[in-house]
PDB file of C-alpha atoms in Angstrom:
ATOM      1  CA  UNK Z   1      11.632 -65.832  98.237  1.00  0.00           C
ATOM      2  CA  UNK Z   2      12.253 -62.097  98.513  1.00  0.00           C
ATOM      3  CA  UNK Z   3      12.322 -59.926  95.419  1.00  0.00           C
ATOM      4  CA  UNK Z   4      13.547 -56.376  94.870  1.00  0.00           C
ATOM      5  CA  UNK Z   5      13.174 -54.512  91.582  1.00  0.00           C
ATOM      6  CA  UNK Z   6      15.359 -51.955  89.847  1.00  0.00           C
ATOM      7  CA  UNK Z   7      13.292 -50.571  86.998  1.00  0.00           C
ATOM      8  CA  UNK Z   8      14.472 -48.223  84.248  1.00  0.00           C
ATOM      9  CA  UNK Z   9      11.762 -46.340  82.327  1.00  0.00           C
ATOM     10  CA  UNK Z  10      12.375 -44.062  79.370  1.00  0.00           C
ATOM     11  CA  UNK Z  11      10.341 -40.859  79.807  1.00  0.00           C
ATOM     12  CA  UNK Z  12      11.063 -38.900  76.613  1.00  0.00           C
ATOM     13  CA  UNK Z  13      12.820 -39.070  73.242  1.00  0.00           C
ATOM     14  CA  UNK Z  14      14.540 -35.710  73.841  1.00  0.00           C
ATOM     15  CA  UNK Z  15      17.804 -36.052  75.722  1.00  0.00           C
ATOM     16  CA  UNK Z  16      18.495 -35.111  79.327  1.00  0.00           C
ATOM     17  CA  UNK Z  17      21.632 -32.998  78.955  1.00  0.00           C
ATOM     18  CA  UNK Z  18      21.193 -31.489  75.479  1.00  0.00           C
ATOM     19  CA  UNK Z  19      18.274 -30.569  73.200  1.00  0.00           C
ATOM     20  CA  UNK Z  20      18.775 -33.414  70.729  1.00  0.00           C
ATOM     21  CA  UNK Z  21      16.192 -36.120  70.011  1.00  0.00           C
ATOM     22  CA  UNK Z  22      16.576 -39.844  69.548  1.00  0.00           C
ATOM     23  CA  UNK Z  23      17.364 -40.522  65.895  1.00  0.00           C
ATOM     24  CA  UNK Z  24      16.572 -43.948  64.466  1.00  0.00           C
ATOM     25  CA  UNK Z  25      18.791 -43.741  61.406  1.00  0.00           C
ATOM     26  CA  UNK Z  26      21.970 -45.160  59.976  1.00  0.00           C
ATOM     27  CA  UNK Z  27      24.901 -44.280  62.195  1.00  0.00           C
ATOM     28  CA  UNK Z  28      27.977 -44.345  60.003  1.00  0.00           C
ATOM     29  CA  UNK Z  29      30.322 -41.650  61.316  1.00  0.00           C
ATOM     30  CA  UNK Z  30      33.008 -43.311  63.446  1.00  0.00           C
ATOM     31  CA  UNK Z  31      34.744 -41.571  66.340  1.00  0.00           C
ATOM     32  CA  UNK Z  32      37.656 -43.289  68.037  1.00  0.00           C
ATOM     33  CA  UNK Z  33      38.026 -42.328  71.696  1.00  0.00           C
ATOM     34  CA  UNK Z  34      41.058 -43.489  73.639  1.00  0.00           C
ATOM     35  CA  UNK Z  35      41.083 -44.519  77.283  1.00  0.00           C
ATOM     36  CA  UNK Z  36      44.689 -44.369  78.554  1.00  0.00           C
ATOM     37  CA  UNK Z  37      43.778 -45.864  81.930  1.00  0.00           C
ATOM     38  CA  UNK Z  38      42.826 -49.173  80.284  1.00  0.00           C
ATOM     39  CA  UNK Z  39      45.198 -48.851  77.320  1.00  0.00           C
ATOM     40  CA  UNK Z  40      42.523 -49.228  74.662  1.00  0.00           C
ATOM     41  CA  UNK Z  41      40.188 -47.200  72.464  1.00  0.00           C
ATOM     42  CA  UNK Z  42      36.561 -47.687  71.493  1.00  0.00           C
ATOM     43  CA  UNK Z  43      34.551 -46.918  68.383  1.00  0.00           C
ATOM     44  CA  UNK Z  44      31.403 -44.790  68.706  1.00  0.00           C
ATOM     45  CA  UNK Z  45      29.016 -44.570  65.753  1.00  0.00           C
ATOM     46  CA  UNK Z  46      27.090 -41.323  65.203  1.00  0.00           C
ATOM     47  CA  UNK Z  47      25.038 -39.738  62.432  1.00  0.00           C
ATOM     48  CA  UNK Z  48      26.619 -37.126  60.166  1.00  0.00           C
ATOM     49  CA  UNK Z  49      24.793 -34.397  62.086  1.00  0.00           C
ATOM     50  CA  UNK Z  50      25.898 -35.588  65.482  1.00  0.00           C
ATOM     51  CA  UNK Z  51      25.754 -33.577  68.705  1.00  0.00           C
ATOM     52  CA  UNK Z  52      29.136 -32.784  70.258  1.00  0.00           C
ATOM     53  CA  UNK Z  53      27.786 -33.832  73.665  1.00  0.00           C
ATOM     54  CA  UNK Z  54      27.321 -37.339  72.291  1.00  0.00           C
ATOM     55  CA  UNK Z  55      31.083 -37.804  71.955  1.00  0.00           C
ATOM     56  CA  UNK Z  56      32.012 -35.875  75.111  1.00  0.00           C
ATOM     57  CA  UNK Z  57      33.210 -32.702  73.367  1.00  0.00           C
ATOM     58  CA  UNK Z  58      31.007 -30.222  75.278  1.00  0.00           C
ATOM     59  CA  UNK Z  59      29.811 -30.229  78.926  1.00  0.00           C
ATOM     60  CA  UNK Z  60      26.380 -31.427  79.980  1.00  0.00           C
ATOM     61  CA  UNK Z  61      23.614 -28.812  80.203  1.00  0.00           C
ATOM     62  CA  UNK Z  62      20.451 -29.892  81.989  1.00  0.00           C
ATOM     63  CA  UNK Z  63      17.308 -29.898  79.847  1.00  0.00           C
ATOM     64  CA  UNK Z  64      14.831 -28.193  82.215  1.00  0.00           C
ATOM     65  CA  UNK Z  65      11.829 -29.396  80.206  1.00  0.00           C
ATOM     66  CA  UNK Z  66      12.821 -33.028  80.811  1.00  0.00           C
ATOM     67  CA  UNK Z  67      13.396 -32.409  84.524  1.00  0.00           C
ATOM     68  CA  UNK Z  68       9.910 -30.911  84.852  1.00  0.00           C
ATOM     69  CA  UNK Z  69       8.399 -33.885  83.041  1.00  0.00           C
ATOM     70  CA  UNK Z  70      10.256 -36.316  85.326  1.00  0.00           C
ATOM     71  CA  UNK Z  71       8.810 -34.552  88.381  1.00  0.00           C
ATOM     72  CA  UNK Z  72       5.277 -34.827  86.980  1.00  0.00           C
ATOM     73  CA  UNK Z  73       5.786 -38.508  86.144  1.00  0.00           C
ATOM     74  CA  UNK Z  74       7.019 -39.672  89.565  1.00  0.00           C
ATOM     75  CA  UNK Z  75       4.517 -37.457  91.395  1.00  0.00           C
ATOM     76  CA  UNK Z  76       1.755 -39.843  90.277  1.00  0.00           C
ATOM     77  CA  UNK Z  77       3.055 -42.576  92.605  1.00  0.00           C
ATOM     78  CA  UNK Z  78       1.074 -42.627  95.878  1.00  0.00           C
ATOM     79  CA  UNK Z  79       3.053 -41.357  98.870  1.00  0.00           C
ATOM     80  CA  UNK Z  80       6.202 -40.451  96.936  1.00  0.00           C
ATOM     81  CA  UNK Z  81       8.331 -37.614  98.355  1.00  0.00           C
ATOM     82  CA  UNK Z  82      10.255 -35.341  96.000  1.00  0.00           C
ATOM     83  CA  UNK Z  83      13.663 -34.108  97.126  1.00  0.00           C
ATOM     84  CA  UNK Z  84      13.842 -30.308  97.627  1.00  0.00           C
ATOM     85  CA  UNK Z  85      16.805 -30.070  95.260  1.00  0.00           C
ATOM     86  CA  UNK Z  86      18.150 -32.617  92.797  1.00  0.00           C
ATOM     87  CA  UNK Z  87      21.936 -32.897  92.864  1.00  0.00           C
ATOM     88  CA  UNK Z  88      23.518 -34.754  89.979  1.00  0.00           C
ATOM     89  CA  UNK Z  89      26.648 -36.829  90.433  1.00  0.00           C
ATOM     90  CA  UNK Z  90      28.906 -38.897  88.222  1.00  0.00           C
ATOM     91  CA  UNK Z  91      28.801 -42.680  88.466  1.00  0.00           C
ATOM     92  CA  UNK Z  92      31.821 -44.369  86.937  1.00  0.00           C
ATOM     93  CA  UNK Z  93      30.983 -46.838  84.165  1.00  0.00           C
ATOM     94  CA  UNK Z  94      33.604 -49.449  83.287  1.00  0.00           C
ATOM     95  CA  UNK Z  95      32.098 -51.055  80.169  1.00  0.00           C
ATOM     96  CA  UNK Z  96      32.789 -48.073  77.816  1.00  0.00           C
ATOM     97  CA  UNK Z  97      29.073 -47.674  77.028  1.00  0.00           C
ATOM     98  CA  UNK Z  98      29.409 -43.943  77.719  1.00  0.00           C
ATOM     99  CA  UNK Z  99      32.133 -41.964  75.902  1.00  0.00           C
ATOM    100  CA  UNK Z 100      32.750 -39.827  79.013  1.00  0.00           C
ATOM    101  CA  UNK Z 101      33.384 -42.909  81.171  1.00  0.00           C
ATOM    102  CA  UNK Z 102      30.679 -41.967  83.677  1.00  0.00           C
ATOM    103  CA  UNK Z 103      26.900 -41.777  83.955  1.00  0.00           C
ATOM    104  CA  UNK Z 104      25.196 -38.641  85.290  1.00  0.00           C
ATOM    105  CA  UNK Z 105      22.497 -39.486  87.816  1.00  0.00           C
ATOM    106  CA  UNK Z 106      20.570 -37.658  90.532  1.00  0.00           C
ATOM    107  CA  UNK Z 107      18.183 -38.611  93.337  1.00  0.00           C
ATOM    108  CA  UNK Z 108      14.747 -37.282  92.389  1.00  0.00           C
ATOM    109  CA  UNK Z 109      12.389 -38.800  94.970  1.00  0.00           C
ATOM    110  CA  UNK Z 110      12.020 -41.488  97.628  1.00  0.00           C
ATOM    111  CA  UNK Z 111       9.302 -43.424  99.425  1.00  0.00           C
ATOM    112  CA  UNK Z 112       5.893 -44.231  98.054  1.00  0.00           C
ATOM    113  CA  UNK Z 113       3.806 -47.385  97.999  1.00  0.00           C
ATOM    114  CA  UNK Z 114       2.482 -49.652  95.271  1.00  0.00           C
ATOM    115  CA  UNK Z 115      -0.696 -51.385  96.468  1.00  0.00           C
ATOM    116  CA  UNK Z 116      -1.176 -54.841  94.924  1.00  0.00           C
ATOM    117  CA  UNK Z 117      -4.528 -55.265  96.682  1.00  0.00           C
ATOM    118  CA  UNK Z 118      -3.411 -58.037  99.015  1.00  0.00           C
ATOM    119  CA  UNK Z 119      -0.010 -56.577  99.940  1.00  0.00           C
ATOM    120  CA  UNK Z 120       1.893 -53.306  99.622  1.00  0.00           C
ATOM    121  CA  UNK Z 121       5.335 -52.829  98.080  1.00  0.00           C
ATOM    122  CA  UNK Z 122       7.505 -49.994  99.394  1.00  0.00           C
ATOM    123  CA  UNK Z 123       9.551 -47.898  96.986  1.00  0.00           C
ATOM    124  CA  UNK Z 124      13.084 -47.151  98.114  1.00  0.00           C
ATOM    125  CA  UNK Z 125      14.503 -44.456  95.815  1.00  0.00           C
ATOM    126  CA  UNK Z 126      13.805 -42.908  92.413  1.00  0.00           C
ATOM    127  CA  UNK Z 127      16.623 -41.450  90.296  1.00  0.00           C
ATOM    128  CA  UNK Z 128      16.751 -39.432  87.092  1.00  0.00           C
ATOM    129  CA  UNK Z 129      19.659 -40.518  84.913  1.00  0.00           C
ATOM    130  CA  UNK Z 130      20.953 -40.679  81.353  1.00  0.00           C
ATOM    131  CA  UNK Z 131      20.827 -43.792  79.210  1.00  0.00           C
ATOM    132  CA  UNK Z 132      24.002 -45.304  77.765  1.00  0.00           C
ATOM    133  CA  UNK Z 133      24.959 -46.238  74.203  1.00  0.00           C
ATOM    134  CA  UNK Z 134      23.545 -49.302  72.534  1.00  0.00           C
ATOM    135  CA  UNK Z 135      25.998 -52.057  71.628  1.00  0.00           C
ATOM    136  CA  UNK Z 136      27.160 -52.467  68.030  1.00  0.00           C
ATOM    137  CA  UNK Z 137      29.169 -55.291  66.455  1.00  0.00           C
ATOM    138  CA  UNK Z 138      32.564 -53.706  67.153  1.00  0.00           C
ATOM    139  CA  UNK Z 139      31.716 -50.603  69.180  1.00  0.00           C
ATOM    140  CA  UNK Z 140      28.793 -48.528  70.440  1.00  0.00           C
ATOM    141  CA  UNK Z 141      25.990 -46.495  68.828  1.00  0.00           C
ATOM    142  CA  UNK Z 142      25.120 -43.131  70.387  1.00  0.00           C
ATOM    143  CA  UNK Z 143      21.451 -43.192  69.342  1.00  0.00           C
ATOM    144  CA  UNK Z 144      20.202 -43.857  72.909  1.00  0.00           C
ATOM    145  CA  UNK Z 145      23.014 -42.012  74.675  1.00  0.00           C
ATOM    146  CA  UNK Z 146      21.666 -39.312  77.000  1.00  0.00           C
ATOM    147  CA  UNK Z 147      17.986 -40.253  76.831  1.00  0.00           C
ATOM    148  CA  UNK Z 148      16.256 -39.598  80.187  1.00  0.00           C
ATOM    149  CA  UNK Z 149      15.512 -42.598  82.388  1.00  0.00           C
ATOM    150  CA  UNK Z 150      13.615 -42.933  85.633  1.00  0.00           C
ATOM    151  CA  UNK Z 151      15.365 -45.522  87.808  1.00  0.00           C
ATOM    152  CA  UNK Z 152      13.046 -46.864  90.497  1.00  0.00           C
ATOM    153  CA  UNK Z 153      14.035 -49.369  93.176  1.00  0.00           C
ATOM    154  CA  UNK Z 154      11.772 -51.254  95.575  1.00  0.00           C
ATOM    155  CA  UNK Z 155      12.514 -52.660  98.997  1.00  0.00           C
ATOM    156  CA  UNK Z 156      12.778 -56.476  99.155  1.00  0.00           C
ATOM    157  CA  UNK Z 157       9.504 -58.266  99.790  1.00  0.00           C
ATOM    158  CA  UNK Z 158       8.277 -61.844  99.560  1.00  0.00           C
ATOM    159  CA  UNK Z 159       6.687 -62.044  96.108  1.00  0.00           C
ATOM    160  CA  UNK Z 160       5.597 -64.796  93.763  1.00  0.00           C
ATOM    161  CA  UNK Z 161       6.361 -64.514  90.056  1.00  0.00           C
ATOM    162  CA  UNK Z 162       2.797 -63.424  89.201  1.00  0.00           C
ATOM    163  CA  UNK Z 163       3.017 -60.715  91.872  1.00  0.00           C
ATOM    164  CA  UNK Z 164       6.227 -59.366  90.284  1.00  0.00           C
ATOM    165  CA  UNK Z 165       4.371 -59.071  86.956  1.00  0.00           C
ATOM    166  CA  UNK Z 166       1.474 -57.317  88.695  1.00  0.00           C
ATOM    167  CA  UNK Z 167       3.892 -54.955  90.455  1.00  0.00           C
ATOM    168  CA  UNK Z 168       5.548 -53.977  87.168  1.00  0.00           C
ATOM    169  CA  UNK Z 169       2.158 -53.327  85.574  1.00  0.00           C
ATOM    170  CA  UNK Z 170       1.129 -51.144  88.520  1.00  0.00           C
ATOM    171  CA  UNK Z 171       4.357 -49.137  88.355  1.00  0.00           C
ATOM    172  CA  UNK Z 172       3.899 -48.624  84.611  1.00  0.00           C
ATOM    173  CA  UNK Z 173       0.319 -47.483  85.241  1.00  0.00           C
ATOM    174  CA  UNK Z 174       1.459 -44.746  87.615  1.00  0.00           C
ATOM    175  CA  UNK Z 175       4.502 -43.636  85.628  1.00  0.00           C
ATOM    176  CA  UNK Z 176       2.538 -43.457  82.375  1.00  0.00           C
ATOM    177  CA  UNK Z 177      -0.637 -42.118  84.005  1.00  0.00           C
ATOM    178  CA  UNK Z 178      -0.910 -39.270  81.475  1.00  0.00           C
ATOM    179  CA  UNK Z 179      -0.164 -41.616  78.535  1.00  0.00           C
ATOM    180  CA  UNK Z 180       2.707 -39.440  77.301  1.00  0.00           C
ATOM    181  CA  UNK Z 181       5.715 -41.723  77.730  1.00  0.00           C
ATOM    182  CA  UNK Z 182       7.464 -43.369  74.763  1.00  0.00           C
ATOM    183  CA  UNK Z 183       6.580 -46.939  73.829  1.00  0.00           C
ATOM    184  CA  UNK Z 184       9.363 -48.669  71.888  1.00  0.00           C
ATOM    185  CA  UNK Z 185      11.679 -51.668  72.003  1.00  0.00           C
ATOM    186  CA  UNK Z 186      13.906 -50.208  74.727  1.00  0.00           C
ATOM    187  CA  UNK Z 187      11.471 -48.089  76.789  1.00  0.00           C
ATOM    188  CA  UNK Z 188      11.552 -50.456  79.791  1.00  0.00           C
ATOM    189  CA  UNK Z 189      14.288 -52.518  81.364  1.00  0.00           C
ATOM    190  CA  UNK Z 190      14.357 -54.049  84.813  1.00  0.00           C
ATOM    191  CA  UNK Z 191      16.845 -55.840  86.997  1.00  0.00           C
ATOM    192  CA  UNK Z 192      15.317 -58.376  89.383  1.00  0.00           C
ATOM    193  CA  UNK Z 193      17.104 -59.220  92.630  1.00  0.00           C
ATOM    194  CA  UNK Z 194      16.062 -62.572  94.104  1.00  0.00           C
ATOM    195  CA  UNK Z 195      16.990 -63.709  97.631  1.00  0.00           C
ATOM    196  CA  UNK Z 196      16.251 -67.176  99.001  1.00  0.00           C
ATOM    197  CA  UNK Z 197      17.112 -67.931 102.609  1.00  0.00           C
ATOM    198  CA  UNK Z 198      20.372 -69.846 102.870  1.00  0.00           C
ATOM    199  CA  UNK Z 199      21.523 -68.864  99.371  1.00  0.00           C
ATOM    200  CA  UNK Z 200      23.357 -65.925  97.831  1.00  0.00           C
ATOM    201  CA  UNK Z 201      21.347 -63.116  96.254  1.00  0.00           C
ATOM    202  CA  UNK Z 202      20.953 -63.444  92.487  1.00  0.00           C
ATOM    203  CA  UNK Z 203      20.518 -60.471  90.156  1.00  0.00           C
ATOM    204  CA  UNK Z 204      18.756 -61.021  86.831  1.00  0.00           C
ATOM    205  CA  UNK Z 205      19.767 -58.062  84.681  1.00  0.00           C
ATOM    206  CA  UNK Z 206      18.205 -56.451  81.642  1.00  0.00           C
ATOM    207  CA  UNK Z 207      14.774 -58.109  81.667  1.00  0.00           C
ATOM    208  CA  UNK Z 208      12.709 -56.296  79.026  1.00  0.00           C
ATOM    209  CA  UNK Z 209       9.461 -58.231  79.280  1.00  0.00           C
ATOM    210  CA  UNK Z 210       7.636 -60.328  81.858  1.00  0.00           C
ATOM    211  CA  UNK Z 211       4.567 -62.396  81.087  1.00  0.00           C
TER     212      UNK Z 211
END
């Protein structure tokens, strides 16, 4: 059985493309945004003192402080190589979880090795990207929208379930080496790709805890 990970780790509670912070409060203001291409509109819930970036009214402006923190975080991984210049691009999102209709993401680093003691796992790529909205009963909440995520992918390797847990713990150790990353109910999410010879690859999405 070969396993490849796609891990998403929250690195700060200040947002990536504005200076706002995550606000855990009642979100009651409703903004209706129409999407002509799919002939429907979606509801987005904000606080009364919402940021215009949250509802796609102003352009993204990179938060340099968050970029510098992301560089420090990934630089703790042994053998990782930072790109000389990060170039952000837009990735189209079809589930309406971002009011703009796309996610901003950029390649931050590549390579690196996680040593499990008895075998080594190779890292493929590491991206810096914005989080999406959280789902509400009849729309989306913008509380998490724009929070900075490290997306880390590993190359497929034959792993047992206990080795996957060990790998995730090792990655968390390196990313949170300075003990300054947020710890909350949505700080970590991982997608697990499982391949068994003779069968189609299966992706297990949104795993928040492994034990």
